[in-house]
Amino acid sequence: MTNPYEAAFEQSIHDPEGFWAKAAEDCHWYKRWDKVLDDSNKPFYRWFTGGRINTCYNALDYHIDQGRGENLALIYDSPVTDTIRKYTYTALRDEVAGFAGVLRAHGVEKGDRVLIYMPMIPEAAVAMLACARIGAIHSVVFGGFAAMELATRINDAKPRVIVSASCGIEVKKVIPYKPLLDSAISMSASKPEKCIIFQRSMEKASMATGRDIDWSEAMTTASPADCVPVAATDPLYILYTSGTTGQPKGVVRDNGGHVVALKWSMKNIYDMDIGDVFWAASDVGWVVGHSYIVYAPLFKGCTTVLFEGKPVGTPDAGVFWRVISEHKVKAMFTAPTAFRAIKREDPKAERMKQHDLSHFKTLFLAGERTDPNTLHWAEDALNVPVIDHWWQTETGWAICANCMGLHAFPVKEGSPTKPAPGWNLQVVDISNRQMAAGEIGALVVKLPLPPGALPTLWQNDDRYVESYLKEFPGYYKTADAGFIDSDGYAFVMSRTDDIINVAGHRLSTGAMEEVLSDHPDVAECAVLGVDDDLKGQVPVGFMVLKAGVSKPDEEIVKEAIRMIRDRIGPVAAFKTALVVKRLPKTRSGKILRGTIQKIADNKEYKVPATIDDPTTLDEMEAALKDIGYAGARKT
Ligand code: COA
Ligand code: AMP
């Protein structure tokens, strides 16, 4: 007997058009699609070609038209400003229509890009939805990036308008955003025509006459804009994510497939119904924030919680339980690192006892593999299923999950369970041959990818093909390695490229190496992700200096740390670097990154047969011990 998950999965693979057409019936279309899956231009597959849709209509107006205008759409909970503000669907639609009118008044039309650089305030979601309303393409940039990263994104997306705020708040620190924005604009070749700035009371931004517009003033005279029907295949947003170089990849999301897949996922993966409260404790700057703070909960008619705070320190490790209880959250989504932070401060989950969590049904974790300790701690403390699920900025929603709305499988520690319907996940070796159950290989997805996944990279079809489709013809390369066991459970073990995961944030060590190589005294360098109890991984930099450098090592280390903070941003959490005489290499000159990483993490390793000089490994171990790695903490 098949269960509903198996039936859905089978149909999604063997009859994807039938499967997704049925899901699309649940969405509002101005014009139905001509073709569900258009494969006329392989390897570029498109969903719902010929269809016309509006994402904002599906998120807001649709529910009002169905008589649910007074339902709560969004709850803003901000312990850092001591604010709770609630928006009904009608109230949020009115704000969004008003801001869409502001954008329109400043020349933004369908297809124009709008860059959004905002903290976790409702205006960030309003700006995103306002773009969707008029068919403009938003590109949200995470607040923890430095001006230079912002400049790179401005140069690539070429926004007509930038929307920002005067500041963000990091626990108790006020972070002025406007100086970063001004500096990014001065660095970038592409200049926005206007910047619309939301002034927060704790920091007033200085405004550039003629360019900068005050959000609140503009809203007082705005005429609301209505939804503009767009092609299902038109881009909704660009979200930049770390690639293997300093040049981030502009992941494109389209309108039609995105609405269909995300609305479907709310019930089938997260088991959420109309009126239920969903909380993704992430940031609108990440894909989780796009998909599950803003879009999917609203498509489904749920209430979404937008939380401006941290799991600890705002004010304490009980804040997650307070939010869950106060807003009657049914399911929450966050990264395991958030739970490790709570566990560290409140190991016995004492603070949970002060709150009624009876409405809470499921905890979903993603962003990094859920480690068994965190899994069991959360299961024991919360007494609800704790579901690890695996996805990427590129995929937009889960590749693997325990689909709670279809069939709840037993949880296996270390596994995000099974491929979600739509994802034909395979494990292959370097020759693109399928591996047997239990054997580790490259995790790849047979094309076509389901709706909601990236159709390409922004104005860069070649890089899309090169990065994802070329290595394993016929498949999308996830760049994760892992295996599928004999029960069909997937296990995601590691990245196959230079990406590391720091507190659930995706970062490129290659990009950090590019920065360190720019230090005038550095001859060569390597940046590796090493294990960290809280953040999962943190970057550590190794620098070999040029001959004749007389500056003290400590000074160079400080400068290197400062350079990464200034050029990539505080989110890189780059706090450790060391000067070494040489780096362990193969005879052909390749740095033995994997071996160095194992030494740092105090894991067993084999001396590679190709090593140039084995004594470099002893030197490396001694250097790492000096700074508390390579088992030094345990002795
Ligand atoms: N704007 C400006 N600065 C930011 C920022 C933002 N939006 N977000 C983070 N930063 C800064 C922090 O202030 C910190 O700076 P510091 O070096 O001056 O202290 C740095 O970037 C690193 O931040 P963070 O990764 O948040 O580390 P943390 O030590 O402050 O907190 C956790 C650790 C685990 C509590 C935190 O990472 C967390 O809550 N993670 C939740 C997981 C998550 O949101 N994942 C996203 C994908 S689901
Ligand atoms: P991002 O694009 O920032 O969402 O990061 C995606 C990467 O994070 C994936 O390719 C994985 O390496 C990692 N990742 C995300 N979720 C999981 C998970 N549940 N288990 C293991 N790795 C994960």
PDB file of N, CA, C and O in Angstrom, residues 245-276:
ATOM      1  N   THR A 245      33.655  32.292  -6.286  1.00  0.00           N
ATOM      2  CA  THR A 245      34.562  33.431  -6.405  1.00  0.00           C
ATOM      3  C   THR A 245      33.907  34.599  -5.683  1.00  0.00           C
ATOM      4  O   THR A 245      32.831  34.452  -5.120  1.00  0.00           O
ATOM      5  N   GLY A 246      34.556  35.746  -5.728  1.00  0.00           N
ATOM      6  CA  GLY A 246      33.998  36.935  -5.110  1.00  0.00           C
ATOM      7  C   GLY A 246      32.760  37.449  -5.843  1.00  0.00           C
ATOM      8  O   GLY A 246      32.067  38.326  -5.349  1.00  0.00           O
ATOM      9  N   GLN A 247      32.507  36.915  -7.035  1.00  0.00           N
ATOM     10  CA  GLN A 247      31.340  37.374  -7.807  1.00  0.00           C
ATOM     11  C   GLN A 247      30.142  36.484  -7.465  1.00  0.00           C
ATOM     12  O   GLN A 247      30.084  35.336  -7.883  1.00  0.00           O
ATOM     13  N   PRO A 248      29.187  36.997  -6.659  1.00  0.00           N
ATOM     14  CA  PRO A 248      28.067  36.131  -6.264  1.00  0.00           C
ATOM     15  C   PRO A 248      27.177  35.776  -7.446  1.00  0.00           C
ATOM     16  O   PRO A 248      27.188  36.450  -8.477  1.00  0.00           O
ATOM     17  N   LYS A 249      26.408  34.712  -7.263  1.00  0.00           N
ATOM     18  CA  LYS A 249      25.515  34.259  -8.331  1.00  0.00           C
ATOM     19  C   LYS A 249      24.138  34.871  -8.125  1.00  0.00           C
ATOM     20  O   LYS A 249      23.569  34.777  -7.030  1.00  0.00           O
ATOM     21  N   GLY A 250      23.574  35.443  -9.189  1.00  0.00           N
ATOM     22  CA  GLY A 250      22.238  36.058  -9.091  1.00  0.00           C
ATOM     23  C   GLY A 250      21.166  35.025  -9.414  1.00  0.00           C
ATOM     24  O   GLY A 250      20.770  34.850 -10.570  1.00  0.00           O
ATOM     25  N   VAL A 251      20.699  34.356  -8.378  1.00  0.00           N
ATOM     26  CA  VAL A 251      19.669  33.324  -8.575  1.00  0.00           C
ATOM     27  C   VAL A 251      18.342  34.004  -8.943  1.00  0.00           C
ATOM     28  O   VAL A 251      17.889  34.901  -8.239  1.00  0.00           O
ATOM     29  N   VAL A 252      17.759  33.561 -10.045  1.00  0.00           N
ATOM     30  CA  VAL A 252      16.500  34.153 -10.525  1.00  0.00           C
ATOM     31  C   VAL A 252      15.327  33.267 -10.085  1.00  0.00           C
ATOM     32  O   VAL A 252      15.429  32.041 -10.119  1.00  0.00           O
ATOM     33  N   ARG A 253      14.269  33.889  -9.661  1.00  0.00           N
ATOM     34  CA  ARG A 253      13.041  33.140  -9.358  1.00  0.00           C
ATOM     35  C   ARG A 253      11.951  33.704 -10.250  1.00  0.00           C
ATOM     36  O   ARG A 253      11.844  34.939 -10.362  1.00  0.00           O
ATOM     37  N   ASP A 254      11.146  32.843 -10.854  1.00  0.00           N
ATOM     38  CA  ASP A 254      10.070  33.375 -11.691  1.00  0.00           C
ATOM     39  C   ASP A 254       8.775  33.489 -10.885  1.00  0.00           C
ATOM     40  O   ASP A 254       8.737  33.147  -9.701  1.00  0.00           O
ATOM     41  N   ASN A 255       7.718  34.006 -11.504  1.00  0.00           N
ATOM     42  CA  ASN A 255       6.479  34.258 -10.774  1.00  0.00           C
ATOM     43  C   ASN A 255       5.582  33.020 -10.663  1.00  0.00           C
ATOM     44  O   ASN A 255       5.171  32.658  -9.566  1.00  0.00           O
ATOM     45  N   GLY A 256       5.293  32.381 -11.816  1.00  0.00           N
ATOM     46  CA  GLY A 256       4.267  31.340 -11.808  1.00  0.00           C
ATOM     47  C   GLY A 256       4.659  30.101 -11.016  1.00  0.00           C
ATOM     48  O   GLY A 256       3.958  29.692 -10.080  1.00  0.00           O
ATOM     49  N   GLY A 257       5.790  29.518 -11.378  1.00  0.00           N
ATOM     50  CA  GLY A 257       6.236  28.295 -10.715  1.00  0.00           C
ATOM     51  C   GLY A 257       6.431  28.512  -9.223  1.00  0.00           C
ATOM     52  O   GLY A 257       6.151  27.624  -8.401  1.00  0.00           O
ATOM     53  N   HIS A 258       6.886  29.696  -8.870  1.00  0.00           N
ATOM     54  CA  HIS A 258       7.138  30.030  -7.465  1.00  0.00           C
ATOM     55  C   HIS A 258       5.846  30.026  -6.660  1.00  0.00           C
ATOM     56  O   HIS A 258       5.770  29.422  -5.580  1.00  0.00           O
ATOM     57  N   VAL A 259       4.813  30.680  -7.174  1.00  0.00           N
ATOM     58  CA  VAL A 259       3.537  30.703  -6.440  1.00  0.00           C
ATOM     59  C   VAL A 259       3.040  29.261  -6.271  1.00  0.00           C
ATOM     60  O   VAL A 259       2.658  28.846  -5.170  1.00  0.00           O
ATOM     61  N   VAL A 260       3.078  28.499  -7.361  1.00  0.00           N
ATOM     62  CA  VAL A 260       2.509  27.140  -7.340  1.00  0.00           C
ATOM     63  C   VAL A 260       3.260  26.259  -6.333  1.00  0.00           C
ATOM     64  O   VAL A 260       2.657  25.624  -5.464  1.00  0.00           O
ATOM     65  N   ALA A 261       4.593  26.235  -6.457  1.00  0.00           N
ATOM     66  CA  ALA A 261       5.370  25.310  -5.620  1.00  0.00           C
ATOM     67  C   ALA A 261       5.298  25.717  -4.146  1.00  0.00           C
ATOM     68  O   ALA A 261       5.141  24.872  -3.262  1.00  0.00           O
ATOM     69  N   LEU A 262       5.416  27.021  -3.893  1.00  0.00           N
ATOM     70  CA  LEU A 262       5.450  27.429  -2.488  1.00  0.00           C
ATOM     71  C   LEU A 262       4.105  27.252  -1.803  1.00  0.00           C
ATOM     72  O   LEU A 262       4.035  26.840  -0.641  1.00  0.00           O
ATOM     73  N   LYS A 263       3.025  27.539  -2.526  1.00  0.00           N
ATOM     74  CA  LYS A 263       1.710  27.345  -1.911  1.00  0.00           C
ATOM     75  C   LYS A 263       1.497  25.849  -1.633  1.00  0.00           C
ATOM     76  O   LYS A 263       1.030  25.474  -0.564  1.00  0.00           O
ATOM     77  N   TRP A 264       1.891  25.027  -2.592  1.00  0.00           N
ATOM     78  CA  TRP A 264       1.771  23.571  -2.413  1.00  0.00           C
ATOM     79  C   TRP A 264       2.580  23.107  -1.190  1.00  0.00           C
ATOM     80  O   TRP A 264       2.141  22.269  -0.411  1.00  0.00           O
ATOM     81  N   SER A 265       3.772  23.681  -1.038  1.00  0.00           N
ATOM     82  CA  SER A 265       4.659  23.221   0.043  1.00  0.00           C
ATOM     83  C   SER A 265       4.095  23.519   1.428  1.00  0.00           C
ATOM     84  O   SER A 265       4.366  22.798   2.381  1.00  0.00           O
ATOM     85  N   MET A 266       3.313  24.583   1.550  1.00  0.00           N
ATOM     86  CA  MET A 266       2.834  24.966   2.884  1.00  0.00           C
ATOM     87  C   MET A 266       1.988  23.875   3.511  1.00  0.00           C
ATOM     88  O   MET A 266       2.119  23.571   4.682  1.00  0.00           O
ATOM     89  N   LYS A 267       1.104  23.274   2.723  1.00  0.00           N
ATOM     90  CA  LYS A 267       0.277  22.191   3.273  1.00  0.00           C
ATOM     91  C   LYS A 267       1.054  20.880   3.278  1.00  0.00           C
ATOM     92  O   LYS A 267       1.101  20.173   4.274  1.00  0.00           O
ATOM     93  N   ASN A 268       1.685  20.583   2.153  1.00  0.00           N
ATOM     94  CA  ASN A 268       2.211  19.229   1.988  1.00  0.00           C
ATOM     95  C   ASN A 268       3.512  18.979   2.743  1.00  0.00           C
ATOM     96  O   ASN A 268       3.737  17.882   3.233  1.00  0.00           O
ATOM     97  N   ILE A 269       4.346  20.021   2.857  1.00  0.00           N
ATOM     98  CA  ILE A 269       5.576  19.829   3.639  1.00  0.00           C
ATOM     99  C   ILE A 269       5.352  20.271   5.088  1.00  0.00           C
ATOM    100  O   ILE A 269       5.686  19.557   6.025  1.00  0.00           O
ATOM    101  N   TYR A 270       4.773  21.458   5.260  1.00  0.00           N
ATOM    102  CA  TYR A 270       4.721  22.042   6.612  1.00  0.00           C
ATOM    103  C   TYR A 270       3.398  21.778   7.340  1.00  0.00           C
ATOM    104  O   TYR A 270       3.235  22.169   8.485  1.00  0.00           O
ATOM    105  N   ASP A 271       2.454  21.174   6.642  1.00  0.00           N
ATOM    106  CA  ASP A 271       1.130  20.866   7.202  1.00  0.00           C
ATOM    107  C   ASP A 271       0.421  22.108   7.752  1.00  0.00           C
ATOM    108  O   ASP A 271      -0.138  22.086   8.850  1.00  0.00           O
ATOM    109  N   MET A 272       0.472  23.178   6.980  1.00  0.00           N
ATOM    110  CA  MET A 272      -0.159  24.432   7.403  1.00  0.00           C
ATOM    111  C   MET A 272      -1.432  24.679   6.605  1.00  0.00           C
ATOM    112  O   MET A 272      -1.464  24.452   5.394  1.00  0.00           O
ATOM    113  N   ASP A 273      -2.452  25.162   7.312  1.00  0.00           N
ATOM    114  CA  ASP A 273      -3.728  25.481   6.670  1.00  0.00           C
ATOM    115  C   ASP A 273      -4.011  26.974   6.814  1.00  0.00           C
ATOM    116  O   ASP A 273      -3.332  27.679   7.565  1.00  0.00           O
ATOM    117  N   ILE A 274      -5.042  27.416   6.107  1.00  0.00           N
ATOM    118  CA  ILE A 274      -5.453  28.824   6.185  1.00  0.00           C
ATOM    119  C   ILE A 274      -5.661  29.200   7.652  1.00  0.00           C
ATOM    120  O   ILE A 274      -6.286  28.455   8.405  1.00  0.00           O
ATOM    121  N   GLY A 275      -5.119  30.339   8.049  1.00  0.00           N
ATOM    122  CA  GLY A 275      -5.334  30.836   9.409  1.00  0.00           C
ATOM    123  C   GLY A 275      -4.289  30.358  10.412  1.00  0.00           C
ATOM    124  O   GLY A 275      -4.173  30.915  11.506  1.00  0.00           O
ATOM    125  N   ASP A 276      -3.492  29.337  10.066  1.00  0.00           N
ATOM    126  CA  ASP A 276      -2.446  28.865  10.988  1.00  0.00           C
ATOM    127  C   ASP A 276      -1.293  29.879  11.036  1.00  0.00           C
ATOM    128  O   ASP A 276      -1.042  30.598  10.065  1.00  0.00           O
TER     129      ASP A 276
END
